[in-house]
Amino acid sequence: MSLKEYMELPYSMSIIPDTVEGGFTVIFPELPGCMTCGDTIEEAVEMAMDAKKCWLEDAIEMGKKIPFFFFWGFFGVLKNNLVVFSPGRNH
């Protein structure tokens, strides 16, 4: 698969608010170590897309196995300090 094809896969994105210092941390549970942060949700998501691209580029370059996404569910509101966005379908 190409980088473009991997970028189009609907990997789960978890957005975790930092209740102490402010801002948000974003992780992709299917992509180990792929995380970033931002001062606002919008900035955090923008940074997350860049982090996802860099993670995938490195994995492709190094010949690592890239996991496919899996369904985590969809939560549209903040609950227990966690918002998880997923399109609600599985590969």
Short mmCIF file of N, CA and C in Angstrom, two decimals:
data_model
loop_
_atom_site.label_atom_id
_atom_site.label_comp_id
_atom_site.label_asym_id
_atom_site.label_seq_id
_atom_site.Cartn_x
_atom_site.Cartn_y
_atom_site.Cartn_z
N MET A 1 0.84 -1.19 0.00
CA MET A 1 0.00 0.00 0.00
C MET A 1 0.88 1.25 0.00
N SER A 2 0.34 2.30 -0.55
CA SER A 2 1.06 3.57 -0.59
C SER A 2 0.77 4.39 0.67
N LEU A 3 1.59 5.42 0.88
CA LEU A 3 1.37 6.32 2.01
C LEU A 3 -0.03 6.93 1.92
N LYS A 4 -0.41 7.35 0.73
CA LYS A 4 -1.74 7.95 0.54
C LYS A 4 -2.84 6.98 0.96
N GLU A 5 -2.71 5.72 0.59
CA GLU A 5 -3.72 4.72 0.95
C GLU A 5 -3.77 4.50 2.46
N TYR A 6 -2.60 4.44 3.10
CA TYR A 6 -2.58 4.31 4.56
C TYR A 6 -3.19 5.53 5.23
N MET A 7 -2.90 6.72 4.71
CA MET A 7 -3.44 7.95 5.31
C MET A 7 -4.96 7.99 5.22
N GLU A 8 -5.52 7.34 4.23
CA GLU A 8 -6.97 7.34 4.05
C GLU A 8 -7.68 6.32 4.94
N LEU A 9 -6.94 5.39 5.54
CA LEU A 9 -7.57 4.42 6.44
C LEU A 9 -8.06 5.13 7.70
N PRO A 10 -9.21 4.74 8.20
CA PRO A 10 -9.79 5.43 9.35
C PRO A 10 -9.26 4.94 10.70
N TYR A 11 -7.98 5.20 10.95
CA TYR A 11 -7.41 4.84 12.25
C TYR A 11 -8.12 5.62 13.35
N SER A 12 -8.29 5.00 14.50
CA SER A 12 -8.91 5.67 15.65
C SER A 12 -8.00 6.76 16.18
N MET A 13 -8.60 7.87 16.56
CA MET A 13 -7.85 8.99 17.13
C MET A 13 -8.43 9.27 18.50
N SER A 14 -7.61 9.18 19.53
CA SER A 14 -8.06 9.49 20.89
C SER A 14 -7.53 10.87 21.28
N ILE A 15 -8.43 11.72 21.74
CA ILE A 15 -8.07 13.08 22.16
C ILE A 15 -8.29 13.17 23.67
N ILE A 16 -7.21 13.45 24.39
CA ILE A 16 -7.24 13.45 25.85
C ILE A 16 -6.93 14.85 26.36
N PRO A 17 -7.87 15.49 27.04
CA PRO A 17 -7.60 16.83 27.57
C PRO A 17 -6.62 16.78 28.74
N ASP A 18 -5.73 17.76 28.79
CA ASP A 18 -4.81 17.90 29.92
C ASP A 18 -5.48 18.84 30.91
N THR A 19 -6.04 18.28 31.96
CA THR A 19 -6.79 19.08 32.93
C THR A 19 -5.89 19.87 33.88
N VAL A 20 -4.60 19.60 33.85
CA VAL A 20 -3.67 20.30 34.74
C VAL A 20 -3.06 21.51 34.03
N GLU A 21 -2.45 21.28 32.86
CA GLU A 21 -1.75 22.35 32.16
C GLU A 21 -2.53 22.91 30.97
N GLY A 22 -3.65 22.29 30.63
CA GLY A 22 -4.42 22.73 29.47
C GLY A 22 -3.92 22.06 28.20
N GLY A 23 -4.66 22.23 27.15
CA GLY A 23 -4.31 21.62 25.88
C GLY A 23 -4.83 20.20 25.77
N PHE A 24 -4.42 19.52 24.72
CA PHE A 24 -4.92 18.19 24.42
C PHE A 24 -3.80 17.31 23.89
N THR A 25 -3.80 16.05 24.28
CA THR A 25 -2.90 15.04 23.74
C THR A 25 -3.71 14.16 22.81
N VAL A 26 -3.11 13.79 21.69
CA VAL A 26 -3.77 12.92 20.72
C VAL A 26 -2.91 11.69 20.49
N ILE A 27 -3.54 10.52 20.52
CA ILE A 27 -2.85 9.27 20.20
C ILE A 27 -3.66 8.49 19.17
N PHE A 28 -2.95 7.66 18.42
CA PHE A 28 -3.58 6.70 17.51
C PHE A 28 -3.30 5.33 18.11
N PRO A 29 -4.29 4.70 18.76
CA PRO A 29 -4.05 3.43 19.45
C PRO A 29 -3.46 2.32 18.57
N GLU A 30 -3.81 2.31 17.28
CA GLU A 30 -3.30 1.25 16.39
C GLU A 30 -1.86 1.49 15.95
N LEU A 31 -1.35 2.70 16.15
CA LEU A 31 0.01 3.05 15.71
C LEU A 31 0.87 3.33 16.94
N PRO A 32 1.51 2.32 17.49
CA PRO A 32 2.26 2.46 18.74
C PRO A 32 3.26 3.62 18.71
N GLY A 33 3.16 4.48 19.71
CA GLY A 33 4.08 5.60 19.83
C GLY A 33 3.69 6.82 19.02
N CYS A 34 2.61 6.74 18.24
CA CYS A 34 2.17 7.88 17.43
C CYS A 34 1.30 8.77 18.30
N MET A 35 1.88 9.88 18.72
CA MET A 35 1.15 10.81 19.59
C MET A 35 1.67 12.22 19.40
N THR A 36 0.87 13.18 19.78
CA THR A 36 1.25 14.58 19.70
C THR A 36 0.33 15.37 20.62
N CYS A 37 0.45 16.69 20.61
CA CYS A 37 -0.42 17.51 21.44
C CYS A 37 -0.62 18.87 20.80
N GLY A 38 -1.58 19.62 21.33
CA GLY A 38 -1.86 20.96 20.85
C GLY A 38 -2.61 21.74 21.91
N ASP A 39 -2.60 23.06 21.77
CA ASP A 39 -3.27 23.92 22.74
C ASP A 39 -4.79 23.87 22.63
N THR A 40 -5.29 23.64 21.40
CA THR A 40 -6.73 23.52 21.15
C THR A 40 -7.00 22.17 20.49
N ILE A 41 -8.26 21.77 20.48
CA ILE A 41 -8.59 20.51 19.80
C ILE A 41 -8.22 20.62 18.32
N GLU A 42 -8.52 21.75 17.70
CA GLU A 42 -8.22 21.92 16.28
C GLU A 42 -6.73 21.80 16.00
N GLU A 43 -5.92 22.45 16.84
CA GLU A 43 -4.47 22.37 16.67
C GLU A 43 -3.98 20.95 16.93
N ALA A 44 -4.53 20.30 17.95
CA ALA A 44 -4.12 18.93 18.27
C ALA A 44 -4.44 17.97 17.13
N VAL A 45 -5.61 18.12 16.51
CA VAL A 45 -5.98 17.25 15.39
C VAL A 45 -5.07 17.52 14.19
N GLU A 46 -4.78 18.78 13.92
CA GLU A 46 -3.88 19.12 12.82
C GLU A 46 -2.50 18.51 13.06
N MET A 47 -2.00 18.65 14.27
CA MET A 47 -0.70 18.07 14.61
C MET A 47 -0.74 16.54 14.52
N ALA A 48 -1.90 15.96 14.90
CA ALA A 48 -2.05 14.50 14.87
C ALA A 48 -1.97 13.98 13.45
N MET A 49 -2.55 14.68 12.50
CA MET A 49 -2.50 14.22 11.10
C MET A 49 -1.05 14.24 10.60
N ASP A 50 -0.29 15.24 11.02
CA ASP A 50 1.12 15.30 10.65
C ASP A 50 1.91 14.17 11.32
N ALA A 51 1.62 13.92 12.60
CA ALA A 51 2.30 12.84 13.32
C ALA A 51 1.99 11.49 12.68
N LYS A 52 0.73 11.28 12.30
CA LYS A 52 0.32 10.04 11.64
C LYS A 52 1.08 9.86 10.33
N LYS A 53 1.19 10.93 9.55
CA LYS A 53 1.92 10.87 8.27
C LYS A 53 3.38 10.51 8.52
N CYS A 54 4.02 11.16 9.47
CA CYS A 54 5.43 10.89 9.78
C CYS A 54 5.61 9.46 10.27
N TRP A 55 4.71 8.98 11.11
CA TRP A 55 4.78 7.62 11.64
C TRP A 55 4.70 6.63 10.49
N LEU A 56 3.75 6.84 9.58
CA LEU A 56 3.57 5.93 8.45
C LEU A 56 4.76 6.00 7.49
N GLU A 57 5.26 7.20 7.22
CA GLU A 57 6.44 7.34 6.35
C GLU A 57 7.63 6.57 6.91
N ASP A 58 7.88 6.72 8.20
CA ASP A 58 8.99 6.02 8.83
C ASP A 58 8.80 4.51 8.78
N ALA A 59 7.58 4.05 9.04
CA ALA A 59 7.30 2.61 9.02
C ALA A 59 7.51 2.04 7.62
N ILE A 60 7.05 2.76 6.60
CA ILE A 60 7.23 2.31 5.22
C ILE A 60 8.71 2.26 4.88
N GLU A 61 9.43 3.33 5.21
CA GLU A 61 10.86 3.43 4.90
C GLU A 61 11.67 2.32 5.59
N MET A 62 11.28 1.98 6.82
CA MET A 62 12.02 0.98 7.58
C MET A 62 11.51 -0.45 7.34
N GLY A 63 10.48 -0.58 6.51
CA GLY A 63 9.95 -1.90 6.20
C GLY A 63 9.19 -2.54 7.34
N LYS A 64 8.69 -1.73 8.26
CA LYS A 64 7.92 -2.27 9.40
C LYS A 64 6.52 -2.65 8.96
N LYS A 65 5.96 -3.63 9.66
CA LYS A 65 4.57 -4.01 9.41
C LYS A 65 3.68 -2.91 9.96
N ILE A 66 2.77 -2.43 9.14
CA ILE A 66 1.86 -1.37 9.55
C ILE A 66 0.51 -2.01 9.87
N PRO A 67 0.03 -1.83 11.09
CA PRO A 67 -1.25 -2.43 11.44
C PRO A 67 -2.41 -1.77 10.71
N PHE A 68 -3.45 -2.56 10.44
CA PHE A 68 -4.68 -1.99 9.93
C PHE A 68 -5.46 -1.44 11.10
N PHE A 69 -6.42 -0.60 10.81
CA PHE A 69 -7.22 -0.02 11.88
C PHE A 69 -8.19 -1.06 12.41
N PHE A 70 -8.73 -0.80 13.59
CA PHE A 70 -9.80 -1.62 14.13
C PHE A 70 -10.80 -0.72 14.81
N PHE A 71 -11.99 -1.21 15.00
CA PHE A 71 -13.09 -0.41 15.52
C PHE A 71 -12.99 -0.24 17.03
N TRP A 72 -12.95 1.01 17.48
CA TRP A 72 -12.96 1.32 18.91
C TRP A 72 -14.33 1.80 19.35
N GLY A 73 -15.08 2.36 18.44
CA GLY A 73 -16.37 2.93 18.77
C GLY A 73 -16.36 4.42 18.49
N PHE A 74 -17.48 5.06 18.72
CA PHE A 74 -17.57 6.50 18.46
C PHE A 74 -18.17 7.19 19.67
N PHE A 75 -17.49 8.21 20.14
CA PHE A 75 -18.00 9.03 21.23
C PHE A 75 -17.94 10.47 20.74
N GLY A 76 -19.07 11.13 20.70
CA GLY A 76 -19.10 12.49 20.19
C GLY A 76 -19.01 13.55 21.27
N VAL A 77 -18.95 13.15 22.51
CA VAL A 77 -18.87 14.12 23.60
C VAL A 77 -17.75 13.73 24.54
N LEU A 78 -17.31 14.69 25.31
CA LEU A 78 -16.29 14.44 26.31
C LEU A 78 -16.90 13.59 27.42
N LYS A 79 -16.26 12.47 27.71
CA LYS A 79 -16.76 11.60 28.77
C LYS A 79 -15.56 11.01 29.49
N ASN A 80 -15.51 11.18 30.78
CA ASN A 80 -14.38 10.69 31.58
C ASN A 80 -13.05 11.20 31.05
N ASN A 81 -13.02 12.47 30.66
CA ASN A 81 -11.81 13.12 30.15
C ASN A 81 -11.25 12.46 28.90
N LEU A 82 -12.09 11.83 28.08
CA LEU A 82 -11.62 11.18 26.86
C LEU A 82 -12.64 11.34 25.76
N VAL A 83 -12.18 11.74 24.60
CA VAL A 83 -13.03 11.77 23.41
C VAL A 83 -12.37 10.88 22.38
N VAL A 84 -13.12 9.91 21.87
CA VAL A 84 -12.59 9.00 20.85
C VAL A 84 -13.39 9.19 19.59
N PHE A 85 -12.70 9.48 18.50
CA PHE A 85 -13.36 9.64 17.21
C PHE A 85 -13.02 8.45 16.34
N SER A 86 -14.02 7.80 15.80
CA SER A 86 -13.83 6.69 14.89
C SER A 86 -15.05 6.65 13.97
N PRO A 87 -14.88 6.28 12.72
CA PRO A 87 -16.00 6.30 11.80
C PRO A 87 -17.01 5.18 12.02
N GLY A 88 -16.71 4.24 12.89
CA GLY A 88 -17.68 3.21 13.21
C GLY A 88 -17.76 2.07 12.23
N ARG A 89 -16.67 1.77 11.55
CA ARG A 89 -16.65 0.61 10.68
C ARG A 89 -15.31 -0.08 10.82
N ASN A 90 -15.25 -1.31 10.43
CA ASN A 90 -14.04 -2.10 10.59
C ASN A 90 -13.54 -2.54 9.23
N HIS A 91 -12.23 -2.74 9.13
CA HIS A 91 -11.60 -3.17 7.89
C HIS A 91 -11.68 -4.66 7.74
#
